[in-house]
CSV table of C-alpha atoms and ligand atoms in Angstrom, one decimal:
chain,number,residue,atom,x,y,z
X,1,MET,CA,-21.1,-69.9,8.8
X,2,GLU,CA,-23.9,-72.1,10.0
X,3,PHE,CA,-27.5,-71.0,10.4
X,4,ILE,CA,-27.6,-73.1,13.6
X,5,ASP,CA,-24.2,-74.5,14.6
X,6,LEU,CA,-24.9,-77.9,16.2
X,7,LYS,CA,-21.4,-79.1,15.7
X,8,ARG,CA,-20.0,-76.3,17.9
X,9,GLN,CA,-22.6,-77.2,20.5
X,10,TYR,CA,-21.6,-80.9,20.4
X,11,ALA,CA,-17.9,-80.0,20.7
X,12,ALA,CA,-18.7,-78.0,23.9
X,13,TYR,CA,-20.5,-80.9,25.7
X,14,LYS,CA,-18.9,-83.9,23.8
X,15,GLU,CA,-17.6,-85.8,26.8
X,16,GLU,CA,-20.8,-85.7,28.8
X,17,ILE,CA,-23.0,-86.5,25.8
X,18,ASP,CA,-20.8,-89.4,24.7
X,19,GLN,CA,-21.0,-90.8,28.3
X,20,ALA,CA,-24.8,-90.4,28.4
X,21,VAL,CA,-25.2,-92.1,25.1
X,22,SER,CA,-22.9,-94.9,26.1
X,23,ARG,CA,-24.8,-95.3,29.4
X,24,VAL,CA,-28.1,-95.8,27.5
X,25,ILE,CA,-26.5,-98.3,25.1
X,26,HIS,CA,-25.2,-100.3,28.0
X,27,SER,CA,-28.5,-100.2,29.8
X,28,GLY,CA,-30.3,-102.0,27.0
X,29,ARG,CA,-33.4,-99.8,27.6
X,30,PHE,CA,-34.1,-97.7,24.6
X,31,VAL,CA,-37.7,-96.5,24.8
X,32,LEU,CA,-39.1,-94.6,27.7
X,33,GLY,CA,-37.5,-95.9,30.9
X,34,GLU,CA,-35.4,-94.1,33.6
X,35,GLU,CA,-33.8,-91.5,31.3
X,36,VAL,CA,-37.2,-90.3,30.0
X,37,GLY,CA,-38.6,-90.3,33.6
X,38,LEU,CA,-35.8,-88.2,34.9
X,39,LEU,CA,-36.0,-85.8,31.9
X,40,GLU,CA,-39.7,-85.4,32.6
X,41,GLU,CA,-39.1,-84.5,36.2
X,42,GLU,CA,-36.3,-82.1,35.3
X,43,LEU,CA,-38.5,-80.4,32.7
X,44,ALA,CA,-41.5,-80.2,34.9
X,45,ALA,CA,-39.2,-78.4,37.4
X,46,PHE,CA,-37.7,-76.2,34.7
X,47,THR,CA,-41.1,-75.0,33.4
X,48,GLY,CA,-43.2,-75.0,36.6
X,49,ALA,CA,-45.8,-77.3,35.0
X,50,GLN,CA,-46.7,-80.1,37.3
X,51,PHE,CA,-46.3,-82.9,34.8
X,52,ALA,CA,-44.2,-83.4,31.7
X,53,ILE,CA,-44.8,-86.4,29.4
X,54,GLY,CA,-42.0,-87.3,27.0
X,55,VAL,CA,-43.3,-88.0,23.4
X,56,SER,CA,-41.9,-88.7,20.0
X,57,SER,CA,-42.1,-85.2,18.5
X,58,GLY,CA,-43.7,-81.8,18.9
X,59,THR,CA,-46.3,-82.8,16.3
X,60,ASP,CA,-47.2,-85.9,18.3
X,61,GLY,CA,-47.3,-83.8,21.4
X,62,LEU,CA,-49.9,-81.5,19.9
X,63,LEU,CA,-51.8,-84.5,18.6
X,64,LEU,CA,-51.8,-86.2,22.0
X,65,ALA,CA,-52.8,-83.0,23.7
X,66,LEU,CA,-55.8,-82.7,21.4
X,67,MET,CA,-56.6,-86.4,21.7
X,68,SER,CA,-56.6,-86.1,25.5
X,69,MET,CA,-59.3,-83.4,25.1
X,70,GLY,CA,-61.4,-85.6,22.9
X,71,VAL,CA,-61.0,-83.6,19.7
X,72,GLY,CA,-62.5,-85.3,16.7
X,73,PRO,CA,-64.9,-85.0,13.8
X,74,GLY,CA,-67.5,-82.3,14.1
X,75,MET,CA,-65.3,-80.1,16.3
X,76,GLU,CA,-63.4,-77.0,15.5
X,77,VAL,CA,-60.1,-75.7,16.9
X,78,VAL,CA,-58.8,-72.2,16.4
X,79,THR,CA,-55.2,-71.4,15.6
X,80,THR,CA,-53.0,-69.0,13.6
X,81,PRO,CA,-52.3,-69.4,9.9
X,82,PHE,CA,-48.7,-68.1,10.5
X,83,THR,CA,-47.0,-71.2,11.9
X,84,PHE,CA,-45.4,-74.5,10.9
X,85,ILE,CA,-48.0,-76.8,9.3
X,86,ALA,CA,-47.9,-79.2,12.3
X,87,THR,CA,-50.1,-76.9,14.4
X,88,ALA,CA,-53.1,-77.1,12.2
X,89,GLU,CA,-52.2,-80.5,10.9
X,90,ALA,CA,-52.8,-82.0,14.3
X,91,ILE,CA,-56.3,-80.6,14.4
X,92,ALA,CA,-57.1,-81.8,10.9
X,93,LEU,CA,-55.7,-85.3,11.3
X,94,LEU,CA,-58.1,-85.9,14.1
X,95,GLY,CA,-61.0,-85.0,11.8
X,96,ALA,CA,-61.6,-81.6,13.4
X,97,ARG,CA,-61.6,-78.4,11.5
X,98,PRO,CA,-58.9,-75.7,11.9
X,99,LEU,CA,-60.3,-72.2,12.2
X,100,PHE,CA,-57.7,-69.5,11.6
X,101,VAL,CA,-57.4,-66.1,13.2
X,102,ASP,CA,-54.9,-63.5,11.9
X,103,ILE,CA,-51.8,-62.5,13.8
X,104,ASP,CA,-50.6,-59.3,15.5
X,105,PRO,CA,-48.0,-57.9,13.2
X,106,LEU,CA,-45.5,-57.0,16.0
X,107,SER,CA,-45.5,-60.3,17.9
X,108,PHE,CA,-46.3,-62.5,14.9
X,109,ASN,CA,-48.6,-64.4,17.4
X,110,ILE,CA,-52.4,-64.8,17.2
X,111,ASP,CA,-54.2,-61.5,17.7
X,112,ALA,CA,-56.3,-61.9,20.9
X,113,THR,CA,-58.7,-59.1,19.8
X,114,LYS,CA,-59.4,-60.9,16.6
X,115,LEU,CA,-59.9,-64.2,18.5
X,116,ARG,CA,-62.6,-62.5,20.6
X,117,GLU,CA,-64.3,-61.1,17.5
X,118,LEU,CA,-64.4,-64.5,15.9
X,119,LEU,CA,-65.8,-66.1,19.0
X,120,GLU,CA,-68.5,-63.4,19.4
X,121,LYS,CA,-69.6,-64.0,15.8
X,122,ARG,CA,-69.6,-67.8,16.4
X,123,ARG,CA,-71.6,-67.4,19.6
X,124,GLN,CA,-74.3,-65.6,17.7
X,125,LYS,CA,-74.5,-68.5,15.3
X,126,GLY,CA,-74.6,-70.9,18.3
X,127,ARG,CA,-71.5,-72.8,17.2
X,128,LEU,CA,-68.4,-72.3,19.3
X,129,PRO,CA,-65.1,-74.1,18.7
X,130,ALA,CA,-63.8,-76.5,21.2
X,131,GLY,CA,-60.3,-75.1,21.8
X,132,VAL,CA,-57.5,-72.8,20.7
X,133,ILE,CA,-53.8,-73.4,20.0
X,134,PRO,CA,-51.9,-70.2,20.3
X,135,VAL,CA,-48.4,-70.6,18.9
X,136,SER,CA,-45.5,-69.0,20.8
X,137,LEU,CA,-43.6,-68.2,17.6
X,138,TYR,CA,-39.9,-67.5,17.3
X,139,GLY,CA,-39.5,-68.1,21.0
X,140,LEU,CA,-41.8,-65.4,22.2
X,141,CYS,CA,-44.9,-66.4,24.1
X,142,ALA,CA,-48.3,-65.5,22.8
X,143,ASP,CA,-50.4,-63.2,25.1
X,144,MET,CA,-51.4,-66.2,27.2
X,145,ASP,CA,-53.3,-64.5,30.0
X,146,GLU,CA,-55.5,-62.7,27.5
X,147,ILE,CA,-56.1,-65.9,25.5
X,148,ASN,CA,-56.8,-67.9,28.6
X,149,ALA,CA,-59.3,-65.3,29.8
X,150,ILE,CA,-61.1,-65.2,26.5
X,151,SER,CA,-61.1,-69.0,26.2
X,152,ASP,CA,-62.6,-69.3,29.7
X,153,GLU,CA,-65.3,-66.9,28.8
X,154,PHE,CA,-66.3,-68.8,25.7
X,155,GLY,CA,-65.6,-72.3,27.1
X,156,LEU,CA,-62.6,-73.2,25.0
X,157,PHE,CA,-59.6,-75.2,26.1
X,158,VAL,CA,-56.1,-73.9,25.4
X,159,VAL,CA,-53.0,-75.8,24.2
X,160,GLU,CA,-49.9,-73.7,23.9
X,161,ASP,CA,-47.8,-74.7,20.8
X,162,ALA,CA,-44.5,-74.1,22.6
X,163,CYS,CA,-42.5,-76.0,20.0
X,164,GLN,CA,-40.3,-72.9,19.7
X,165,SER,CA,-40.6,-71.3,23.1
X,166,LEU,CA,-39.3,-73.7,25.8
X,167,GLY,CA,-37.3,-71.4,28.1
X,168,ALA,CA,-39.2,-68.3,27.3
X,169,THR,CA,-41.0,-66.4,30.1
X,170,TYR,CA,-44.2,-64.5,30.3
X,171,LYS,CA,-45.0,-62.2,33.3
X,172,GLY,CA,-42.4,-64.2,35.3
X,173,ARG,CA,-43.8,-67.6,34.5
X,174,SER,CA,-42.4,-70.1,32.0
X,175,SER,CA,-43.7,-71.1,28.6
X,176,CYS,CA,-45.3,-74.6,28.8
X,177,SER,CA,-46.8,-73.8,32.2
X,178,LEU,CA,-49.2,-71.0,31.0
X,179,SER,CA,-52.3,-73.0,29.9
X,180,LEU,CA,-54.1,-76.3,30.4
X,181,LEU,CA,-51.8,-78.1,28.0
X,182,ALA,CA,-48.6,-77.3,26.1
X,183,ALA,CA,-46.4,-79.1,23.7
X,184,THR,CA,-42.8,-78.5,22.8
X,185,SER,CA,-40.4,-80.0,20.3
X,186,PHE,CA,-36.8,-81.2,20.6
X,187,PHE,CA,-36.2,-81.3,16.9
X,188,PRO,CA,-32.4,-80.6,16.5
X,189,SER,CA,-32.8,-77.0,15.4
X,190,LYS,CA,-35.1,-76.0,18.2
X,191,PRO,CA,-33.6,-74.1,21.2
X,192,LEU,CA,-33.3,-77.3,23.2
X,193,GLY,CA,-32.7,-80.0,20.5
X,194,CYS,CA,-31.9,-83.7,20.6
X,195,PHE,CA,-30.2,-85.9,18.0
X,196,GLY,CA,-33.4,-86.8,16.2
X,197,ASP,CA,-37.1,-86.3,16.9
X,198,GLY,CA,-38.5,-85.8,20.3
X,199,GLY,CA,-41.1,-83.7,22.2
X,200,MET,CA,-42.8,-83.1,25.5
X,201,VAL,CA,-46.3,-82.4,26.6
X,202,PHE,CA,-47.0,-80.4,29.7
X,203,THR,CA,-50.0,-80.1,32.0
X,204,SER,CA,-50.9,-79.5,35.6
X,205,ASP,CA,-54.0,-81.7,35.3
X,206,ALA,CA,-53.4,-85.2,36.6
X,207,ASP,CA,-56.3,-86.8,34.6
X,208,LEU,CA,-55.0,-85.3,31.4
X,209,ARG,CA,-51.5,-86.5,32.3
X,210,ASP,CA,-52.8,-90.1,32.8
X,211,LYS,CA,-54.6,-90.0,29.5
X,212,ILE,CA,-51.6,-88.8,27.6
X,213,VAL,CA,-49.3,-91.3,29.3
X,214,ALA,CA,-51.6,-94.1,28.1
X,215,MET,CA,-52.2,-92.6,24.7
X,216,ARG,CA,-48.6,-92.2,23.9
X,217,GLU,CA,-48.4,-95.9,24.2
X,218,HIS,CA,-51.4,-97.2,22.2
X,219,GLY,CA,-53.8,-96.3,25.0
X,220,GLN,CA,-52.2,-98.9,27.2
X,221,THR,CA,-52.9,-98.7,31.0
X,222,LYS,CA,-51.5,-102.1,31.8
X,223,ARG,CA,-49.5,-104.4,29.6
X,224,TYR,CA,-51.8,-105.3,26.7
X,225,GLN,CA,-54.8,-103.6,28.3
X,226,HIS,CA,-56.2,-100.9,26.0
X,227,ASP,CA,-59.2,-98.9,27.2
X,228,VAL,CA,-58.8,-96.2,24.6
X,229,LEU,CA,-56.8,-96.0,21.4
X,230,GLY,CA,-53.6,-94.1,21.2
X,231,ILE,CA,-50.5,-93.9,19.0
X,232,ASN,CA,-46.8,-94.9,19.1
X,233,GLY,CA,-45.8,-91.6,20.5
X,234,ARG,CA,-43.0,-92.5,23.0
X,235,LEU,CA,-39.7,-90.7,23.5
X,236,ASP,CA,-36.4,-92.6,23.1
X,237,ALA,CA,-34.0,-93.1,26.0
X,238,LEU,CA,-31.1,-92.0,23.8
X,239,GLN,CA,-32.8,-88.7,23.1
X,240,ALA,CA,-33.7,-88.2,26.7
X,241,ALA,CA,-30.1,-88.8,27.8
X,242,VAL,CA,-28.7,-86.3,25.3
X,243,LEU,CA,-31.4,-83.8,26.3
X,244,ARG,CA,-30.5,-84.2,30.0
X,245,VAL,CA,-27.0,-83.1,29.3
X,246,LYS,CA,-28.1,-80.2,27.1
X,247,LEU,CA,-30.7,-79.1,29.7
X,248,LYS,CA,-27.9,-78.5,32.2
X,249,TYR,CA,-26.4,-75.9,29.9
X,250,PHE,CA,-29.7,-74.6,28.6
X,251,PRO,CA,-30.1,-71.6,31.0
X,252,GLN,CA,-26.6,-70.5,30.0
X,253,GLU,CA,-27.4,-71.0,26.3
X,254,ILE,CA,-30.6,-68.9,26.7
X,255,ARG,CA,-28.5,-66.1,28.2
X,256,SER,CA,-26.1,-66.4,25.2
X,257,ARG,CA,-28.9,-66.3,22.8
X,258,ARG,CA,-30.2,-63.1,24.4
X,259,GLU,CA,-26.8,-61.6,24.2
X,260,VAL,CA,-26.6,-62.5,20.5
X,261,ALA,CA,-30.0,-60.9,20.0
X,262,GLY,CA,-29.0,-57.8,21.9
X,263,PHE,CA,-25.9,-57.4,19.7
X,264,TYR,CA,-27.9,-57.9,16.6
X,265,ALA,CA,-30.3,-55.2,17.8
X,266,LYS,CA,-27.4,-52.8,18.3
X,267,LEU,CA,-25.9,-53.6,14.8
X,268,LEU,CA,-29.3,-53.2,13.2
X,269,ALA,CA,-30.2,-50.0,14.9
X,270,SER,CA,-29.2,-47.7,12.0
X,271,LEU,CA,-31.0,-50.0,9.5
X,272,SER,CA,-34.2,-50.5,11.5
X,273,GLU,CA,-36.3,-48.5,9.1
X,274,HIS,CA,-35.6,-51.1,6.4
X,275,ALA,CA,-34.8,-54.2,8.5
X,276,ARG,CA,-37.0,-54.2,11.6
X,277,PRO,CA,-35.6,-56.3,14.4
X,278,PRO,CA,-37.9,-58.4,16.6
X,279,ARG,CA,-39.7,-56.7,19.4
X,280,VAL,CA,-40.0,-58.2,22.9
X,281,PRO,CA,-42.8,-56.5,24.9
X,282,ASP,CA,-42.3,-55.6,28.6
X,283,GLY,CA,-42.9,-58.6,30.8
X,284,TYR,CA,-41.8,-61.1,28.2
X,285,THR,CA,-38.4,-62.8,27.5
X,286,SER,CA,-37.7,-64.6,24.3
X,287,VAL,CA,-35.5,-67.6,23.6
X,288,TYR,CA,-35.1,-66.5,20.0
X,289,ALA,CA,-35.8,-69.8,18.4
X,290,GLN,CA,-35.5,-67.6,15.4
X,291,TYR,CA,-34.0,-64.1,15.1
X,292,THR,CA,-36.5,-62.9,12.5
X,293,ILE,CA,-36.4,-59.4,11.0
X,294,ARG,CA,-38.9,-57.8,8.7
X,295,ILE,CA,-37.8,-56.4,5.3
X,296,GLY,CA,-40.5,-54.3,3.7
X,297,GLY,CA,-40.7,-52.9,0.2
X,298,GLY,CA,-41.0,-56.2,-1.7
X,299,ILE,CA,-37.3,-56.8,-1.7
X,300,ARG,CA,-37.0,-59.6,0.9
X,301,ASP,CA,-36.4,-62.4,-1.6
X,302,GLU,CA,-33.7,-60.4,-3.4
X,303,VAL,CA,-32.0,-59.5,-0.1
X,304,ALA,CA,-32.1,-63.2,1.0
X,305,ARG,CA,-30.5,-64.2,-2.3
X,306,PHE,CA,-27.9,-61.6,-2.1
X,307,MET,CA,-27.0,-62.7,1.5
X,308,ASN,CA,-26.9,-66.4,0.5
X,309,ASP,CA,-24.6,-65.5,-2.4
X,310,GLY,CA,-22.4,-63.8,0.2
X,311,LYS,CA,-22.2,-67.0,2.2
X,312,ILE,CA,-24.7,-65.9,4.9
X,313,PRO,CA,-27.3,-68.5,5.5
X,314,THR,CA,-30.8,-67.2,6.1
X,315,ALA,CA,-34.3,-68.8,6.3
X,316,ILE,CA,-37.9,-67.8,5.8
X,317,HIS,CA,-40.3,-68.9,8.5
X,318,TYR,CA,-42.7,-69.1,6.7
X,319,PRO,CA,-43.1,-68.3,3.0
X,320,LYS,CA,-46.7,-69.3,2.7
X,321,PRO,CA,-49.5,-69.0,5.3
X,322,LEU,CA,-51.4,-72.2,6.2
X,323,HIS,CA,-54.8,-70.9,4.8
X,324,LEU,CA,-53.2,-70.8,1.3
X,325,GLN,CA,-51.5,-74.2,1.5
X,326,ARG,CA,-53.1,-76.7,-0.9
X,327,ALA,CA,-53.5,-79.2,1.8
X,328,PHE,CA,-56.0,-76.8,3.5
X,329,SER,CA,-57.8,-75.7,0.3
X,330,TYR,CA,-60.8,-77.7,1.5
X,331,LEU,CA,-61.3,-75.2,4.3
X,332,GLY,CA,-62.3,-72.6,1.7
X,333,TYR,CA,-60.1,-69.8,2.7
X,334,GLY,CA,-58.6,-67.5,0.1
X,335,GLN,CA,-56.0,-64.7,-0.5
X,336,GLY,CA,-56.8,-61.6,1.6
X,337,ASP,CA,-58.5,-63.5,4.4
X,338,PHE,CA,-55.6,-63.0,6.8
X,339,PRO,CA,-53.7,-60.0,5.6
X,340,GLU,CA,-51.2,-59.7,8.4
X,341,ALA,CA,-50.1,-63.3,8.1
X,342,GLU,CA,-49.9,-62.9,4.3
X,343,LYS,CA,-47.8,-59.8,4.7
X,344,ALA,CA,-45.5,-61.4,7.2
X,345,CYS,CA,-44.9,-64.2,4.8
X,346,GLN,CA,-43.6,-61.7,2.3
X,347,GLU,CA,-41.4,-59.8,4.7
X,348,VAL,CA,-39.8,-62.1,7.3
X,349,LEU,CA,-36.2,-63.1,7.2
X,350,SER,CA,-34.5,-65.2,9.8
X,351,LEU,CA,-30.8,-64.5,10.5
X,352,PRO,CA,-28.3,-67.1,11.9
X,353,MET,CA,-29.0,-67.6,15.6
X,354,HIS,CA,-27.5,-69.9,18.1
X,355,ALA,CA,-25.7,-69.8,21.5
X,356,PHE,CA,-22.3,-70.2,19.9
X,357,LEU,CA,-22.5,-67.4,17.3
X,358,ASP,CA,-19.7,-65.0,17.8
X,359,ARG,CA,-19.7,-61.2,17.4
X,360,SER,CA,-17.5,-61.2,14.3
X,361,GLU,CA,-19.9,-63.5,12.6
X,362,GLN,CA,-22.8,-61.3,13.6
X,363,GLU,CA,-21.0,-58.2,12.2
X,364,GLU,CA,-20.5,-60.1,9.0
X,365,VAL,CA,-24.2,-61.0,8.8
X,366,VAL,CA,-25.3,-57.4,9.3
X,367,ASP,CA,-22.6,-56.0,7.0
X,368,VAL,CA,-23.8,-58.2,4.1
X,369,LEU,CA,-27.4,-57.3,5.0
X,370,GLU,CA,-26.6,-53.6,4.8
X,371,LYS,CA,-24.9,-54.1,1.4
X,372,ALA,CA,-28.0,-56.0,0.2
X,373,LEU,CA,-30.3,-53.2,1.3
X,374,LYS,CA,-28.0,-50.6,-0.3
X,375,ASN,CA,-28.0,-52.7,-3.5
X,376,PHE,CA,-31.8,-53.0,-3.8
X,377,LYS,CA,-33.0,-49.9,-2.1
X,378,LYS,CA,-30.0,-47.6,-2.4
X,379,ILE,CA,-30.2,-46.4,1.2
L,401,PLP,C1,-41.2,-77.5,15.1
L,401,PLP,C2,-42.6,-77.1,15.3
L,401,PLP,C3,-43.6,-78.1,15.4
L,401,PLP,C4,-43.4,-79.6,15.2
L,401,PLP,O1,-42.4,-80.1,16.0
L,401,PLP,P1,-41.8,-81.5,15.5
L,401,PLP,O2,-41.0,-82.0,16.7
L,401,PLP,O3,-40.9,-81.2,14.3
L,401,PLP,O4,-42.8,-82.5,15.2
L,401,PLP,C5,-44.9,-77.6,15.7
L,401,PLP,N1,-45.2,-76.3,15.8
L,401,PLP,C6,-44.2,-75.4,15.6
L,401,PLP,C7,-44.6,-74.0,15.8
L,401,PLP,C8,-42.9,-75.8,15.4
L,401,PLP,O5,-42.0,-74.8,15.2
């Protein structure tokens, strides 16, 4: 069994993908170009954001979004410590300082109440951060309306880290269209993945769009004219062509992922005291970038090992919160600063999840999970 079965997905669309790849090879245009332009139009329509800008990865998308807002030394940007390192890395690489706010334990996303508390304290000190990057983790949007409202009140810009949430909805609107800027990733294991690295930035602000279009290509506005500095952050035509095929089937795959999640929830119902399934609040839909359960009682690692021995692949997203990573030790945070993030790191376990997972495989996953729980907890 595969954790994410990309071979099955390729087999399903092989003919169209092969044709698309061949088309690009014969065109001789490998970076940006027509394929990227068409993908940008299709994804703008898909998300409801006005503009989509193809970039080289989710990380570069976050970086370019922050660069377009002028983030740099002396500035601070808030985010969550319970995310992939790229979120906070983008802030730090620009010379700004990441400021962490703990998560809500049910959604695993940044806790809006704690964000407000931090900003109120900061306002008293007369030093407010420039922006906030809520992460829509595991394919579930952060509480974007609340975060936007708080950010408006305190004058912060908002960039949604939508690297796991393309295709998710929030109060009837789509992830990537919910804030000033958003960035998603097409890393192969993401819900919409390409055959290498790729990403997309979204905005409905034409000035920011123009800045990012220039900055993804070394700040170039005309050939060899550079008014600002940028990076090599372009999307490849081959990736765009593959993505355009997969995007056609993406709505169908999202439905399949939701069915898989629904069946897991059913199978897990009797175990839910020991293996809590993810919760999707009213008004939200998830794309289940990960199907992540919580195993309390300090036995998560043993359960994971037992399952892996039983040929069930699992993953831990993430085993260590960012504030305790050595790369961020200079920020001066310590153990106990973000207890919910720290606890989540001890308890989360992601189960196999993809659109082609069949029911018998899911039954096997939950069967072995149940055996593991019995083994270590004697339920
Ligand atoms: C995958 C991911 C990224 C980085 O995306 P890449 O395309 O791998 O650079 C950033 N943030 C989150 C939350 C992610 O899951």
